[in-house]
């Protein structure tokens, strides 16, 4: 569905033919008298010939996919971009605002929204279409929305192609693979009951899986109880094929996160809902352990749009998008200092992590491990905090950090992605290099330094080291996913730009998607999984 079919008016300048911008300027601009304009406040007037044909300027702004910040700079430096442009659908909007609105209308989650829903989102983001565009782009960047992805769950794995087809493999004792059985799968198998439904996001917990469609609907399968202990306990019944979550039907969901004893979902408008955290008000509301009704996350985030959520062991991180910039809030269990507030106390309501302001860091991606957390900043710096066991914080020791601290060993690396697990951390740089540190159990760090390929692959690393085994595959890595569970041996996926998937670590349940030989229970070297996610 696009803006036209939904009844929402579009910007009326699309009659400009598709041709190179130089050709448009050379052939489409009629003769006119040049106007003198103050393009830099009250300084010396400058000539701006295209001011007589703002539709071309609008076309250029939109076609070039300018960053919202660049659009704001145009308004700040040139009155031509600030004044009303007299274009539909809103004659009072400036060219920069119109360009931002048109780029918003190209985003998948924005297209189906009604006029009222769009206006509500605009006000929630701060009253500007540029801020709405920043909100939408931030969500796409940190969650791989509308792109291929791989999820290394506890004992089982989920892979989503760029076209929305879902494959699952590994442990299946609770029906968490969605194939209608409880038999293990050692090779990726498509979930055939989802035929005709495009999936854009996936989340995997112990014995359970959640999938989100491009229509904002949530499908769940595996254990039917989200409040029980993670390991060794079955729900009252097993769901072996994807079932629509009825309690979420009226919420357009774009992301889900499964933690221990709770689940959280993020709506299209940036609202966070949680369910099944128990009856001690840890998230600011009373729920029973098996409560499947979503409750809005109360407190500071009620009126602040969130672009990403991340769940760890009894705590939740939320990446928020405000007019003043990006920020991170945390709530839940504070053991080990993993909430980032300088203490180890629990927080019943979301609380702003203030340390990022001290560090002058704009968070862009958050990751919640079982006992530690990490953030990638807009400038490429990486911060970690929480329990530092096995060196998972990357600071050269095993000490805890109760506030975010920059990983100095990655000072020459511009990071774009971070993933955390049970005392394990991976960082992906802007050139596709991968660094890992922390617990080396199950060969999940990807390091093989011995001549026979066996030596040191189980060693713990107190500081980041380049994963040379991934560099040798000659593919640019864009996403890392690793098991985030205190009960399961970890495995790791590396997804490349071309859609190839490499796996290593524990594979005793088939979760690598690779057949192991003899008495093998793990793979220490990245091996290509027979699946094309492009």
PDB file of N, CA, C and O in Angstrom, residues 101-144:
ATOM      1  N   UNK A 101       9.222  15.037   4.386  1.00  0.00           N
ATOM      2  CA  UNK A 101       7.940  14.323   4.352  1.00  0.00           C
ATOM      3  C   UNK A 101       7.904  13.332   3.193  1.00  0.00           C
ATOM      4  O   UNK A 101       7.449  12.196   3.346  1.00  0.00           O
ATOM      5  N   UNK A 102       8.396  13.744   2.037  1.00  0.00           N
ATOM      6  CA  UNK A 102       8.372  12.845   0.891  1.00  0.00           C
ATOM      7  C   UNK A 102       9.270  11.641   1.118  1.00  0.00           C
ATOM      8  O   UNK A 102       8.936  10.514   0.727  1.00  0.00           O
ATOM      9  N   UNK A 103      10.424  11.839   1.766  1.00  0.00           N
ATOM     10  CA  UNK A 103      11.304  10.713   2.069  1.00  0.00           C
ATOM     11  C   UNK A 103      10.692   9.811   3.133  1.00  0.00           C
ATOM     12  O   UNK A 103      10.894   8.596   3.117  1.00  0.00           O
ATOM     13  N   UNK A 104       9.917  10.399   4.053  1.00  0.00           N
ATOM     14  CA  UNK A 104       9.198   9.580   5.042  1.00  0.00           C
ATOM     15  C   UNK A 104       8.202   8.661   4.347  1.00  0.00           C
ATOM     16  O   UNK A 104       8.042   7.492   4.712  1.00  0.00           O
ATOM     17  N   UNK A 105       7.521   9.198   3.324  1.00  0.00           N
ATOM     18  CA  UNK A 105       6.488   8.439   2.631  1.00  0.00           C
ATOM     19  C   UNK A 105       7.050   7.259   1.846  1.00  0.00           C
ATOM     20  O   UNK A 105       6.300   6.391   1.399  1.00  0.00           O
ATOM     21  N   UNK A 106       8.363   7.197   1.693  1.00  0.00           N
ATOM     22  CA  UNK A 106       8.993   6.070   1.019  1.00  0.00           C
ATOM     23  C   UNK A 106       9.370   4.959   2.000  1.00  0.00           C
ATOM     24  O   UNK A 106       9.791   3.886   1.579  1.00  0.00           O
ATOM     25  N   UNK A 107       9.235   5.230   3.321  1.00  0.00           N
ATOM     26  CA  UNK A 107       9.591   4.224   4.317  1.00  0.00           C
ATOM     27  C   UNK A 107       8.432   3.253   4.489  1.00  0.00           C
ATOM     28  O   UNK A 107       7.263   3.633   4.529  1.00  0.00           O
ATOM     29  N   UNK A 108       8.765   1.984   4.632  1.00  0.00           N
ATOM     30  CA  UNK A 108       7.753   0.925   4.646  1.00  0.00           C
ATOM     31  C   UNK A 108       6.752   1.073   5.782  1.00  0.00           C
ATOM     32  O   UNK A 108       5.552   0.852   5.594  1.00  0.00           O
ATOM     33  N   UNK A 109       7.204   1.447   6.976  1.00  0.00           N
ATOM     34  CA  UNK A 109       6.278   1.509   8.101  1.00  0.00           C
ATOM     35  C   UNK A 109       5.475   2.805   8.115  1.00  0.00           C
ATOM     36  O   UNK A 109       4.472   2.907   8.839  1.00  0.00           O
ATOM     37  N   UNK A 110       5.894   3.782   7.301  1.00  0.00           N
ATOM     38  CA  UNK A 110       5.183   5.064   7.264  1.00  0.00           C
ATOM     39  C   UNK A 110       4.061   5.054   6.230  1.00  0.00           C
ATOM     40  O   UNK A 110       3.025   5.703   6.410  1.00  0.00           O
ATOM     41  N   UNK A 111       4.240   4.299   5.154  1.00  0.00           N
ATOM     42  CA  UNK A 111       3.289   4.302   4.040  1.00  0.00           C
ATOM     43  C   UNK A 111       1.855   4.020   4.459  1.00  0.00           C
ATOM     44  O   UNK A 111       0.938   4.727   4.055  1.00  0.00           O
ATOM     45  N   UNK A 112       1.605   2.968   5.257  1.00  0.00           N
ATOM     46  CA  UNK A 112       0.212   2.630   5.564  1.00  0.00           C
ATOM     47  C   UNK A 112      -0.452   3.534   6.594  1.00  0.00           C
ATOM     48  O   UNK A 112      -1.637   3.379   6.870  1.00  0.00           O
ATOM     49  N   UNK A 113       0.296   4.465   7.180  1.00  0.00           N
ATOM     50  CA  UNK A 113      -0.270   5.298   8.237  1.00  0.00           C
ATOM     51  C   UNK A 113      -1.299   6.280   7.672  1.00  0.00           C
ATOM     52  O   UNK A 113      -1.128   6.826   6.583  1.00  0.00           O
ATOM     53  N   UNK A 114      -2.370   6.507   8.438  1.00  0.00           N
ATOM     54  CA  UNK A 114      -3.366   7.508   8.051  1.00  0.00           C
ATOM     55  C   UNK A 114      -2.826   8.897   8.324  1.00  0.00           C
ATOM     56  O   UNK A 114      -1.795   9.068   8.990  1.00  0.00           O
ATOM     57  N   UNK A 115      -3.520   9.892   7.810  1.00  0.00           N
ATOM     58  CA  UNK A 115      -3.104  11.279   8.033  1.00  0.00           C
ATOM     59  C   UNK A 115      -3.047  11.590   9.520  1.00  0.00           C
ATOM     60  O   UNK A 115      -2.099  12.241  10.002  1.00  0.00           O
ATOM     61  N   UNK A 116      -4.043  11.129  10.275  1.00  0.00           N
ATOM     62  CA  UNK A 116      -4.071  11.384  11.717  1.00  0.00           C
ATOM     63  C   UNK A 116      -2.903  10.705  12.418  1.00  0.00           C
ATOM     64  O   UNK A 116      -2.272  11.290  13.312  1.00  0.00           O
ATOM     65  N   UNK A 117      -2.594   9.470  12.014  1.00  0.00           N
ATOM     66  CA  UNK A 117      -1.479   8.752  12.631  1.00  0.00           C
ATOM     67  C   UNK A 117      -0.152   9.430  12.319  1.00  0.00           C
ATOM     68  O   UNK A 117       0.739   9.506  13.175  1.00  0.00           O
ATOM     69  N   UNK A 118      -0.042   9.952  11.125  1.00  0.00           N
ATOM     70  CA  UNK A 118       1.196  10.643  10.754  1.00  0.00           C
ATOM     71  C   UNK A 118       1.368  11.931  11.558  1.00  0.00           C
ATOM     72  O   UNK A 118       2.471  12.244  12.017  1.00  0.00           O
ATOM     73  N   UNK A 119       0.298  12.659  11.726  1.00  0.00           N
ATOM     74  CA  UNK A 119       0.376  13.890  12.501  1.00  0.00           C
ATOM     75  C   UNK A 119       0.700  13.595  13.967  1.00  0.00           C
ATOM     76  O   UNK A 119       1.461  14.336  14.606  1.00  0.00           O
ATOM     77  N   UNK A 120       0.133  12.508  14.474  1.00  0.00           N
ATOM     78  CA  UNK A 120       0.433  12.123  15.860  1.00  0.00           C
ATOM     79  C   UNK A 120       1.907  11.771  16.014  1.00  0.00           C
ATOM     80  O   UNK A 120       2.559  12.148  16.999  1.00  0.00           O
ATOM     81  N   UNK A 121       2.453  11.033  15.039  1.00  0.00           N
ATOM     82  CA  UNK A 121       3.868  10.682  15.082  1.00  0.00           C
ATOM     83  C   UNK A 121       4.730  11.934  14.978  1.00  0.00           C
ATOM     84  O   UNK A 121       5.752  12.054  15.673  1.00  0.00           O
ATOM     85  N   UNK A 122       4.309  12.873  14.141  1.00  0.00           N
ATOM     86  CA  UNK A 122       5.064  14.124  13.986  1.00  0.00           C
ATOM     87  C   UNK A 122       5.158  14.857  15.312  1.00  0.00           C
ATOM     88  O   UNK A 122       6.241  15.334  15.697  1.00  0.00           O
ATOM     89  N   UNK A 123       4.044  14.963  16.018  1.00  0.00           N
ATOM     90  CA  UNK A 123       4.061  15.653  17.305  1.00  0.00           C
ATOM     91  C   UNK A 123       4.881  14.875  18.330  1.00  0.00           C
ATOM     92  O   UNK A 123       5.595  15.476  19.151  1.00  0.00           O
ATOM     93  N   UNK A 124       4.805  13.556  18.276  1.00  0.00           N
ATOM     94  CA  UNK A 124       5.566  12.732  19.222  1.00  0.00           C
ATOM     95  C   UNK A 124       7.067  12.882  19.004  1.00  0.00           C
ATOM     96  O   UNK A 124       7.852  12.795  19.958  1.00  0.00           O
ATOM     97  N   UNK A 125       7.469  13.093  17.752  1.00  0.00           N
ATOM     98  CA  UNK A 125       8.900  13.228  17.435  1.00  0.00           C
ATOM     99  C   UNK A 125       9.433  14.634  17.649  1.00  0.00           C
ATOM    100  O   UNK A 125      10.648  14.852  17.583  1.00  0.00           O
ATOM    101  N   UNK A 126       8.541  15.602  17.880  1.00  0.00           N
ATOM    102  CA  UNK A 126       9.017  16.959  18.138  1.00  0.00           C
ATOM    103  C   UNK A 126       8.442  18.023  17.232  1.00  0.00           C
ATOM    104  O   UNK A 126       8.896  19.170  17.265  1.00  0.00           O
ATOM    105  N   UNK A 127       7.454  17.674  16.377  1.00  0.00           N
ATOM    106  CA  UNK A 127       6.761  18.669  15.571  1.00  0.00           C
ATOM    107  C   UNK A 127       7.383  18.987  14.236  1.00  0.00           C
ATOM    108  O   UNK A 127       7.050  19.997  13.621  1.00  0.00           O
ATOM    109  N   UNK A 128       8.266  18.146  13.744  1.00  0.00           N
ATOM    110  CA  UNK A 128       8.946  18.400  12.469  1.00  0.00           C
ATOM    111  C   UNK A 128       9.046  17.113  11.669  1.00  0.00           C
ATOM    112  O   UNK A 128       9.312  16.040  12.227  1.00  0.00           O
ATOM    113  N   UNK A 129       8.836  17.210  10.340  1.00  0.00           N
ATOM    114  CA  UNK A 129       8.999  16.021   9.488  1.00  0.00           C
ATOM    115  C   UNK A 129      10.458  15.608   9.397  1.00  0.00           C
ATOM    116  O   UNK A 129      10.772  14.439   9.159  1.00  0.00           O
ATOM    117  N   UNK A 130      11.367  16.536   9.594  1.00  0.00           N
ATOM    118  CA  UNK A 130      12.784  16.177   9.608  1.00  0.00           C
ATOM    119  C   UNK A 130      13.084  15.268  10.798  1.00  0.00           C
ATOM    120  O   UNK A 130      13.869  14.321  10.692  1.00  0.00           O
ATOM    121  N   UNK A 131      12.443  15.561  11.936  1.00  0.00           N
ATOM    122  CA  UNK A 131      12.643  14.711  13.112  1.00  0.00           C
ATOM    123  C   UNK A 131      11.977  13.353  12.926  1.00  0.00           C
ATOM    124  O   UNK A 131      12.492  12.332  13.402  1.00  0.00           O
ATOM    125  N   UNK A 132      10.848  13.316  12.224  1.00  0.00           N
ATOM    126  CA  UNK A 132      10.205  12.035  11.919  1.00  0.00           C
ATOM    127  C   UNK A 132      11.117  11.203  11.023  1.00  0.00           C
ATOM    128  O   UNK A 132      11.288   9.996  11.232  1.00  0.00           O
ATOM    129  N   UNK A 133      11.701  11.838  10.017  1.00  0.00           N
ATOM    130  CA  UNK A 133      12.612  11.131   9.116  1.00  0.00           C
ATOM    131  C   UNK A 133      13.811  10.579   9.882  1.00  0.00           C
ATOM    132  O   UNK A 133      14.230   9.433   9.658  1.00  0.00           O
ATOM    133  N   UNK A 134      14.353  11.373  10.792  1.00  0.00           N
ATOM    134  CA  UNK A 134      15.478  10.889  11.599  1.00  0.00           C
ATOM    135  C   UNK A 134      15.064   9.682  12.440  1.00  0.00           C
ATOM    136  O   UNK A 134      15.805   8.699  12.562  1.00  0.00           O
ATOM    137  N   UNK A 135      13.871   9.727  13.005  1.00  0.00           N
ATOM    138  CA  UNK A 135      13.338   8.618  13.799  1.00  0.00           C
ATOM    139  C   UNK A 135      13.228   7.350  12.945  1.00  0.00           C
ATOM    140  O   UNK A 135      13.643   6.263  13.367  1.00  0.00           O
ATOM    141  N   UNK A 136      12.691   7.479  11.736  1.00  0.00           N
ATOM    142  CA  UNK A 136      12.518   6.314  10.868  1.00  0.00           C
ATOM    143  C   UNK A 136      13.855   5.744  10.414  1.00  0.00           C
ATOM    144  O   UNK A 136      14.068   4.525  10.417  1.00  0.00           O
ATOM    145  N   UNK A 137      14.775   6.616  10.026  1.00  0.00           N
ATOM    146  CA  UNK A 137      16.084   6.163   9.553  1.00  0.00           C
ATOM    147  C   UNK A 137      16.881   5.514  10.676  1.00  0.00           C
ATOM    148  O   UNK A 137      17.589   4.518  10.456  1.00  0.00           O
ATOM    149  N   UNK A 138      16.771   6.051  11.885  1.00  0.00           N
ATOM    150  CA  UNK A 138      17.502   5.485  13.018  1.00  0.00           C
ATOM    151  C   UNK A 138      17.023   4.068  13.315  1.00  0.00           C
ATOM    152  O   UNK A 138      17.827   3.175  13.601  1.00  0.00           O
ATOM    153  N   UNK A 139      15.711   3.850  13.226  1.00  0.00           N
ATOM    154  CA  UNK A 139      15.169   2.516  13.458  1.00  0.00           C
ATOM    155  C   UNK A 139      15.617   1.516  12.415  1.00  0.00           C
ATOM    156  O   UNK A 139      15.929   0.356  12.728  1.00  0.00           O
ATOM    157  N   UNK A 140      15.668   1.950  11.161  1.00  0.00           N
ATOM    158  CA  UNK A 140      16.117   1.063  10.089  1.00  0.00           C
ATOM    159  C   UNK A 140      17.586   0.699  10.254  1.00  0.00           C
ATOM    160  O   UNK A 140      17.995  -0.439  10.005  1.00  0.00           O
ATOM    161  N   UNK A 141      18.394   1.666  10.681  1.00  0.00           N
ATOM    162  CA  UNK A 141      19.838   1.450  10.768  1.00  0.00           C
ATOM    163  C   UNK A 141      20.216   0.485  11.881  1.00  0.00           C
ATOM    164  O   UNK A 141      21.087  -0.372  11.704  1.00  0.00           O
ATOM    165  N   UNK A 142      19.564   0.589  13.040  1.00  0.00           N
ATOM    166  CA  UNK A 142      20.001  -0.216  14.178  1.00  0.00           C
ATOM    167  C   UNK A 142      19.331  -1.582  14.241  1.00  0.00           C
ATOM    168  O   UNK A 142      19.809  -2.468  14.953  1.00  0.00           O
ATOM    169  N   UNK A 143      18.243  -1.789  13.503  1.00  0.00           N
ATOM    170  CA  UNK A 143      17.499  -3.043  13.594  1.00  0.00           C
ATOM    171  C   UNK A 143      17.505  -3.853  12.304  1.00  0.00           C
ATOM    172  O   UNK A 143      16.853  -4.896  12.238  1.00  0.00           O
ATOM    173  N   UNK A 144      18.194  -3.406  11.272  1.00  0.00           N
ATOM    174  CA  UNK A 144      18.197  -4.083   9.976  1.00  0.00           C
ATOM    175  C   UNK A 144      16.777  -4.332   9.485  1.00  0.00           C
ATOM    176  O   UNK A 144      16.458  -5.380   8.904  1.00  0.00           O
TER     177      UNK A 144
END
